[in-house]
């Protein structure tokens, strides 16, 4: 009897526990997987297109990735600031000038913020810009072929973080120094920070015709850490806003020493006025050195243009050009709402999100409601410029984007969530956890005058248990929300390359209007290009040997080359004669110490090869091009230095 | 012939000028790897891709089966045909000007004979390309030839080739039909003039 009773109790208990576990399990599934219709919302059937292109920064990979939304499929990684042996970018003779800087050849970069060019405050699909933090640079990627077209170095800068945010018509993209440094650079004790270190805010002019960039002028500012930026729009068209922290001017242990003050600043710059001052010759022309590297669209060859001067404006000489808006507390992001009236700061150590009013700022300036003046920069009174504060925004608010329907969405890094709040009432209306610790967030067009809305992507720094583990190094992630309703709905998360700091998205229909399928061989003006197979040749000039080679399915011309000697510099100039969509060829040669080449239809690419020992070296096409791809191969015979093997070559002989 | 008939003959002769600008035949190719389509347009004096670079792409594909490259400059018909069309236009106009029914009848007969000859020649051309394959072709399938159909569709390995008359041919057809119609107009209408 006793035994039976005990058994019953055990069974009952087990049943209860199972029930409880099931209940918890179900709860968890519901929590994690999002709502029931999420699969349909992100399912893009095979062979159909995504609604948006999303461009996500590759962070420490130095590159820019292209994803589709809502599917989260990766389409391309565009090489920008880092060499890419997959294509030969930064290695080939045509592209290596892209990575030249005043510090020499820099093979890596830290890419943070992609920014689409805009017309009338709306992304227009011409170009996308992205900054490099470490060796200050801005790149411009042409969205016709999704290739890097230009990289300009920013002089008098260090830590180009607050960049490359665009003005309303991409008149300028901006660049501000996260790390203040002696300007111009000089050998001083680090402890002389407060005396010698300065920041700069640069305005890079963008030629509306061809996109060419030019550092128009720089504003010399106190030695704080200038973090992020956002240009005005509509009524605030003439202005751009820059957050800064470390107004304490600490140079060591910043996590403590730069967190002491209650308020740091947002710098408001009237760039129209700055432009006028620069034109009037108010600035000083300062000697410096920086590079502008750009691809000649006719030849496809990158050139480096060395620049030696830059115009620097000092706020002391330029009244009305720049003001400081006190902002709690070590603000990170700054974002101007679609109307151009509200300037939202992400006070990362603050318990509120402060929102400044542009119109109040103008009247505060008019009425001279200043606290003080720092190095010629008037500091406006906090209460005179504040529109409101969002209470209870989560811990560690960083970045804000807008849906164009009167709502703002802010990421909170520490509490790991996205918080939705209303402009004007400053009331939080919804919040949703992210997995985990989001930095930026992105709504298609969410930083523009007319957000496309619909989706929100949170860019998470930490993934831990979200995916199958891959050892100590884990991916970072993007998390897609549906924001079409009142409540945010989690739809999908997907891994990203490197660190996706910031992202931009644009309706696919805008880019699909003018993308290029091939490079027209008729237009290829590369001096090393050959347009016909019969023009293939091998030419010796002293120790340099130039191989002018063609590729077409499924052979190289020439594919047998003799007469190369140890110690030669062999340049393979490979022209892909294909004029069909999606027919790249690769070129790889045994023992190449630099890279392979991936050559798009109609393109010419050159690789330098230095054979070290005599022998016969095979080369082959590395991109599966056709049914007879495996047959697409050839040989180079390399002879001793003193041999008298003459240059000879051919295909099919 | 009355004036109206003569005007019709003149128009049908002159409209042949359009064949200099409009393709008379189209061969389109469909294959899994070419979702965007691939094709040839045949003019009286030119063979071009239906879209830029299509001719190169087709030659590229054809070399695997040992087919000769289609190079418009080496096709003699493309040099002769413009003269034939000019001749037909002038002959038609002569018929219209003189109003001699016999001349117009001769013109129509000649026109039809030349059109048929053209079709036969085109068929021969296709046969030649489809059958005279290089012995060095990478892909050789015993018994297989690659002649596209004259009119209609055929599957050749992975490619479905569809050959159809195109706008220029419709011009020719309408021209013949109109001039034939002119012969049916009764001469008594002439009295009204």
JSON list of N, CA, C and O in Angstrom, two decimals, chain A residues 517-518 520-522 552-555 578-581 626-628, chain B residues 34-36 38 51-54 56-57 60-61 63-64 138-139:
[
{"chain": "A", "resi": 517, "resn": "UNK", "atom": "N", "xyz": [25.71, 45.43, -65.71]},
{"chain": "A", "resi": 517, "resn": "UNK", "atom": "CA", "xyz": [25.90, 43.98, -65.80]},
{"chain": "A", "resi": 517, "resn": "UNK", "atom": "C", "xyz": [27.34, 43.63, -66.18]},
{"chain": "A", "resi": 517, "resn": "UNK", "atom": "O", "xyz": [27.85, 42.58, -65.80]},
{"chain": "A", "resi": 518, "resn": "UNK", "atom": "N", "xyz": [27.93, 44.45, -67.00]},
{"chain": "A", "resi": 518, "resn": "UNK", "atom": "CA", "xyz": [29.29, 44.20, -67.48]},
{"chain": "A", "resi": 518, "resn": "UNK", "atom": "C", "xyz": [30.00, 45.55, -67.62]},
{"chain": "A", "resi": 518, "resn": "UNK", "atom": "O", "xyz": [29.36, 46.59, -67.57]},
{"chain": "A", "resi": 520, "resn": "UNK", "atom": "N", "xyz": [31.77, 47.53, -70.55]},
{"chain": "A", "resi": 520, "resn": "UNK", "atom": "CA", "xyz": [31.82, 47.40, -72.01]},
{"chain": "A", "resi": 520, "resn": "UNK", "atom": "C", "xyz": [33.28, 47.38, -72.46]},
{"chain": "A", "resi": 520, "resn": "UNK", "atom": "O", "xyz": [34.04, 48.30, -72.18]},
{"chain": "A", "resi": 521, "resn": "UNK", "atom": "N", "xyz": [33.61, 46.33, -73.19]},
{"chain": "A", "resi": 521, "resn": "UNK", "atom": "CA", "xyz": [35.00, 46.17, -73.63]},
{"chain": "A", "resi": 521, "resn": "UNK", "atom": "C", "xyz": [35.40, 47.33, -74.55]},
{"chain": "A", "resi": 521, "resn": "UNK", "atom": "O", "xyz": [36.54, 47.79, -74.52]},
{"chain": "A", "resi": 522, "resn": "UNK", "atom": "N", "xyz": [34.45, 47.84, -75.31]},
{"chain": "A", "resi": 522, "resn": "UNK", "atom": "CA", "xyz": [34.74, 48.98, -76.19]},
{"chain": "A", "resi": 522, "resn": "UNK", "atom": "C", "xyz": [35.21, 50.19, -75.38]},
{"chain": "A", "resi": 522, "resn": "UNK", "atom": "O", "xyz": [35.95, 51.03, -75.86]},
{"chain": "A", "resi": 552, "resn": "UNK", "atom": "N", "xyz": [38.64, 34.07, -72.26]},
{"chain": "A", "resi": 552, "resn": "UNK", "atom": "CA", "xyz": [37.27, 33.88, -72.74]},
{"chain": "A", "resi": 552, "resn": "UNK", "atom": "C", "xyz": [37.01, 32.39, -72.59]},
{"chain": "A", "resi": 552, "resn": "UNK", "atom": "O", "xyz": [37.95, 31.59, -72.64]},
{"chain": "A", "resi": 553, "resn": "UNK", "atom": "N", "xyz": [35.75, 32.03, -72.31]},
{"chain": "A", "resi": 553, "resn": "UNK", "atom": "CA", "xyz": [35.47, 30.62, -72.05]},
{"chain": "A", "resi": 553, "resn": "UNK", "atom": "C", "xyz": [35.94, 29.75, -73.19]},
{"chain": "A", "resi": 553, "resn": "UNK", "atom": "O", "xyz": [35.59, 30.00, -74.34]},
{"chain": "A", "resi": 554, "resn": "UNK", "atom": "N", "xyz": [36.77, 28.77, -72.98]},
{"chain": "A", "resi": 554, "resn": "UNK", "atom": "CA", "xyz": [37.36, 28.38, -71.73]},
{"chain": "A", "resi": 554, "resn": "UNK", "atom": "C", "xyz": [38.88, 28.29, -71.90]},
{"chain": "A", "resi": 554, "resn": "UNK", "atom": "O", "xyz": [39.48, 27.25, -71.76]},
{"chain": "A", "resi": 555, "resn": "UNK", "atom": "N", "xyz": [39.50, 29.41, -72.27]},
{"chain": "A", "resi": 555, "resn": "UNK", "atom": "CA", "xyz": [40.95, 29.37, -72.43]},
{"chain": "A", "resi": 555, "resn": "UNK", "atom": "C", "xyz": [41.59, 30.74, -72.19]},
{"chain": "A", "resi": 555, "resn": "UNK", "atom": "O", "xyz": [40.92, 31.77, -72.24]},
{"chain": "A", "resi": 578, "resn": "UNK", "atom": "N", "xyz": [34.94, 38.53, -72.10]},
{"chain": "A", "resi": 578, "resn": "UNK", "atom": "CA", "xyz": [33.52, 38.19, -72.01]},
{"chain": "A", "resi": 578, "resn": "UNK", "atom": "C", "xyz": [32.68, 39.47, -71.97]},
{"chain": "A", "resi": 578, "resn": "UNK", "atom": "O", "xyz": [33.09, 40.47, -71.39]},
{"chain": "A", "resi": 579, "resn": "UNK", "atom": "N", "xyz": [31.51, 39.41, -72.58]},
{"chain": "A", "resi": 579, "resn": "UNK", "atom": "CA", "xyz": [30.58, 40.53, -72.51]},
{"chain": "A", "resi": 579, "resn": "UNK", "atom": "C", "xyz": [29.19, 40.03, -72.11]},
{"chain": "A", "resi": 579, "resn": "UNK", "atom": "O", "xyz": [28.16, 40.58, -72.50]},
{"chain": "A", "resi": 580, "resn": "UNK", "atom": "N", "xyz": [29.21, 38.98, -71.34]},
{"chain": "A", "resi": 580, "resn": "UNK", "atom": "CA", "xyz": [27.97, 38.38, -70.91]},
{"chain": "A", "resi": 580, "resn": "UNK", "atom": "C", "xyz": [27.88, 38.58, -69.39]},
{"chain": "A", "resi": 580, "resn": "UNK", "atom": "O", "xyz": [28.90, 38.66, -68.72]},
{"chain": "A", "resi": 581, "resn": "UNK", "atom": "N", "xyz": [26.66, 38.68, -68.91]},
{"chain": "A", "resi": 581, "resn": "UNK", "atom": "CA", "xyz": [26.44, 38.89, -67.47]},
{"chain": "A", "resi": 581, "resn": "UNK", "atom": "C", "xyz": [26.93, 37.69, -66.69]},
{"chain": "A", "resi": 581, "resn": "UNK", "atom": "O", "xyz": [26.73, 36.55, -67.13]},
{"chain": "A", "resi": 626, "resn": "UNK", "atom": "N", "xyz": [32.68, 27.76, -66.75]},
{"chain": "A", "resi": 626, "resn": "UNK", "atom": "CA", "xyz": [32.01, 27.10, -67.88]},
{"chain": "A", "resi": 626, "resn": "UNK", "atom": "C", "xyz": [32.17, 25.60, -67.72]},
{"chain": "A", "resi": 626, "resn": "UNK", "atom": "O", "xyz": [32.86, 25.12, -66.83]},
{"chain": "A", "resi": 627, "resn": "UNK", "atom": "N", "xyz": [31.55, 24.88, -68.65]},
{"chain": "A", "resi": 627, "resn": "UNK", "atom": "CA", "xyz": [31.63, 23.42, -68.61]},
{"chain": "A", "resi": 627, "resn": "UNK", "atom": "C", "xyz": [33.09, 22.95, -68.71]},
{"chain": "A", "resi": 627, "resn": "UNK", "atom": "O", "xyz": [33.45, 21.90, -68.20]},
{"chain": "A", "resi": 628, "resn": "UNK", "atom": "N", "xyz": [33.92, 23.76, -69.39]},
{"chain": "A", "resi": 628, "resn": "UNK", "atom": "CA", "xyz": [35.31, 23.35, -69.57]},
{"chain": "A", "resi": 628, "resn": "UNK", "atom": "C", "xyz": [36.25, 24.24, -68.73]},
{"chain": "A", "resi": 628, "resn": "UNK", "atom": "O", "xyz": [37.37, 24.53, -69.12]},
{"chain": "B", "resi": 34, "resn": "UNK", "atom": "N", "xyz": [20.39, 31.45, -68.96]},
{"chain": "B", "resi": 34, "resn": "UNK", "atom": "CA", "xyz": [20.11, 32.72, -69.61]},
{"chain": "B", "resi": 34, "resn": "UNK", "atom": "C", "xyz": [18.68, 33.17, -69.33]},
{"chain": "B", "resi": 34, "resn": "UNK", "atom": "O", "xyz": [17.87, 33.29, -70.23]},
{"chain": "B", "resi": 35, "resn": "UNK", "atom": "N", "xyz": [18.38, 33.39, -68.04]},
{"chain": "B", "resi": 35, "resn": "UNK", "atom": "CA", "xyz": [17.02, 33.80, -67.72]},
{"chain": "B", "resi": 35, "resn": "UNK", "atom": "C", "xyz": [16.64, 35.12, -68.39]},
{"chain": "B", "resi": 35, "resn": "UNK", "atom": "O", "xyz": [15.48, 35.39, -68.64]},
{"chain": "B", "resi": 36, "resn": "UNK", "atom": "N", "xyz": [17.67, 35.92, -68.72]},
{"chain": "B", "resi": 36, "resn": "UNK", "atom": "CA", "xyz": [17.39, 37.21, -69.34]},
{"chain": "B", "resi": 36, "resn": "UNK", "atom": "C", "xyz": [17.21, 37.10, -70.85]},
{"chain": "B", "resi": 36, "resn": "UNK", "atom": "O", "xyz": [16.95, 38.07, -71.52]},
{"chain": "B", "resi": 38, "resn": "UNK", "atom": "N", "xyz": [18.42, 35.43, -74.85]},
{"chain": "B", "resi": 38, "resn": "UNK", "atom": "CA", "xyz": [19.58, 35.57, -75.71]},
{"chain": "B", "resi": 38, "resn": "UNK", "atom": "C", "xyz": [19.01, 35.44, -77.10]},
{"chain": "B", "resi": 38, "resn": "UNK", "atom": "O", "xyz": [18.12, 34.61, -77.33]},
{"chain": "B", "resi": 51, "resn": "UNK", "atom": "N", "xyz": [20.11, 41.73, -78.03]},
{"chain": "B", "resi": 51, "resn": "UNK", "atom": "CA", "xyz": [20.55, 42.73, -77.05]},
{"chain": "B", "resi": 51, "resn": "UNK", "atom": "C", "xyz": [22.06, 42.90, -77.24]},
{"chain": "B", "resi": 51, "resn": "UNK", "atom": "O", "xyz": [22.71, 42.02, -77.80]},
{"chain": "B", "resi": 52, "resn": "UNK", "atom": "N", "xyz": [22.62, 44.01, -76.75]},
{"chain": "B", "resi": 52, "resn": "UNK", "atom": "CA", "xyz": [24.06, 44.22, -76.95]},
{"chain": "B", "resi": 52, "resn": "UNK", "atom": "C", "xyz": [24.88, 42.99, -76.53]},
{"chain": "B", "resi": 52, "resn": "UNK", "atom": "O", "xyz": [24.59, 42.39, -75.49]},
{"chain": "B", "resi": 53, "resn": "UNK", "atom": "N", "xyz": [25.85, 42.63, -77.32]},
{"chain": "B", "resi": 53, "resn": "UNK", "atom": "CA", "xyz": [26.80, 41.56, -77.03]},
{"chain": "B", "resi": 53, "resn": "UNK", "atom": "C", "xyz": [26.20, 40.15, -77.13]},
{"chain": "B", "resi": 53, "resn": "UNK", "atom": "O", "xyz": [26.88, 39.17, -76.87]},
{"chain": "B", "resi": 54, "resn": "UNK", "atom": "N", "xyz": [24.91, 40.04, -77.51]},
{"chain": "B", "resi": 54, "resn": "UNK", "atom": "CA", "xyz": [24.33, 38.70, -77.63]},
{"chain": "B", "resi": 54, "resn": "UNK", "atom": "C", "xyz": [25.02, 37.86, -78.70]},
{"chain": "B", "resi": 54, "resn": "UNK", "atom": "O", "xyz": [25.17, 36.66, -78.55]},
{"chain": "B", "resi": 56, "resn": "UNK", "atom": "N", "xyz": [28.13, 37.90, -79.61]},
{"chain": "B", "resi": 56, "resn": "UNK", "atom": "CA", "xyz": [29.37, 37.35, -79.03]},
{"chain": "B", "resi": 56, "resn": "UNK", "atom": "C", "xyz": [29.06, 36.17, -78.11]},
{"chain": "B", "resi": 56, "resn": "UNK", "atom": "O", "xyz": [29.75, 35.16, -78.12]},
{"chain": "B", "resi": 57, "resn": "UNK", "atom": "N", "xyz": [28.02, 36.36, -77.31]},
{"chain": "B", "resi": 57, "resn": "UNK", "atom": "CA", "xyz": [27.67, 35.30, -76.37]},
{"chain": "B", "resi": 57, "resn": "UNK", "atom": "C", "xyz": [27.25, 34.02, -77.11]},
{"chain": "B", "resi": 57, "resn": "UNK", "atom": "O", "xyz": [27.60, 32.92, -76.70]},
{"chain": "B", "resi": 60, "resn": "UNK", "atom": "N", "xyz": [30.18, 32.40, -78.54]},
{"chain": "B", "resi": 60, "resn": "UNK", "atom": "CA", "xyz": [30.90, 31.81, -77.42]},
{"chain": "B", "resi": 60, "resn": "UNK", "atom": "C", "xyz": [30.33, 30.43, -77.09]},
{"chain": "B", "resi": 60, "resn": "UNK", "atom": "O", "xyz": [31.07, 29.45, -76.95]},
{"chain": "B", "resi": 61, "resn": "UNK", "atom": "N", "xyz": [29.01, 30.36, -77.01]},
{"chain": "B", "resi": 61, "resn": "UNK", "atom": "CA", "xyz": [28.38, 29.07, -76.70]},
{"chain": "B", "resi": 61, "resn": "UNK", "atom": "C", "xyz": [28.60, 28.09, -77.84]},
{"chain": "B", "resi": 61, "resn": "UNK", "atom": "O", "xyz": [28.88, 26.92, -77.63]},
{"chain": "B", "resi": 63, "resn": "UNK", "atom": "N", "xyz": [30.96, 27.72, -79.92]},
{"chain": "B", "resi": 63, "resn": "UNK", "atom": "CA", "xyz": [32.28, 27.16, -80.18]},
{"chain": "B", "resi": 63, "resn": "UNK", "atom": "C", "xyz": [32.49, 25.83, -79.46]},
{"chain": "B", "resi": 63, "resn": "UNK", "atom": "O", "xyz": [33.30, 25.02, -79.87]},
{"chain": "B", "resi": 64, "resn": "UNK", "atom": "N", "xyz": [31.70, 25.63, -78.40]},
{"chain": "B", "resi": 64, "resn": "UNK", "atom": "CA", "xyz": [31.82, 24.34, -77.69]},
{"chain": "B", "resi": 64, "resn": "UNK", "atom": "C", "xyz": [31.37, 23.17, -78.54]},
{"chain": "B", "resi": 64, "resn": "UNK", "atom": "O", "xyz": [31.83, 22.06, -78.40]},
{"chain": "B", "resi": 138, "resn": "UNK", "atom": "N", "xyz": [34.90, 20.61, -78.54]},
{"chain": "B", "resi": 138, "resn": "UNK", "atom": "CA", "xyz": [34.98, 19.94, -77.24]},
{"chain": "B", "resi": 138, "resn": "UNK", "atom": "C", "xyz": [33.78, 19.02, -76.99]},
{"chain": "B", "resi": 138, "resn": "UNK", "atom": "O", "xyz": [33.92, 17.95, -76.44]},
{"chain": "B", "resi": 139, "resn": "UNK", "atom": "N", "xyz": [32.61, 19.50, -77.41]},
{"chain": "B", "resi": 139, "resn": "UNK", "atom": "CA", "xyz": [31.40, 18.68, -77.17]},
{"chain": "B", "resi": 139, "resn": "UNK", "atom": "C", "xyz": [30.98, 18.06, -78.51]},
{"chain": "B", "resi": 139, "resn": "UNK", "atom": "O", "xyz": [30.63, 18.77, -79.45]}
]
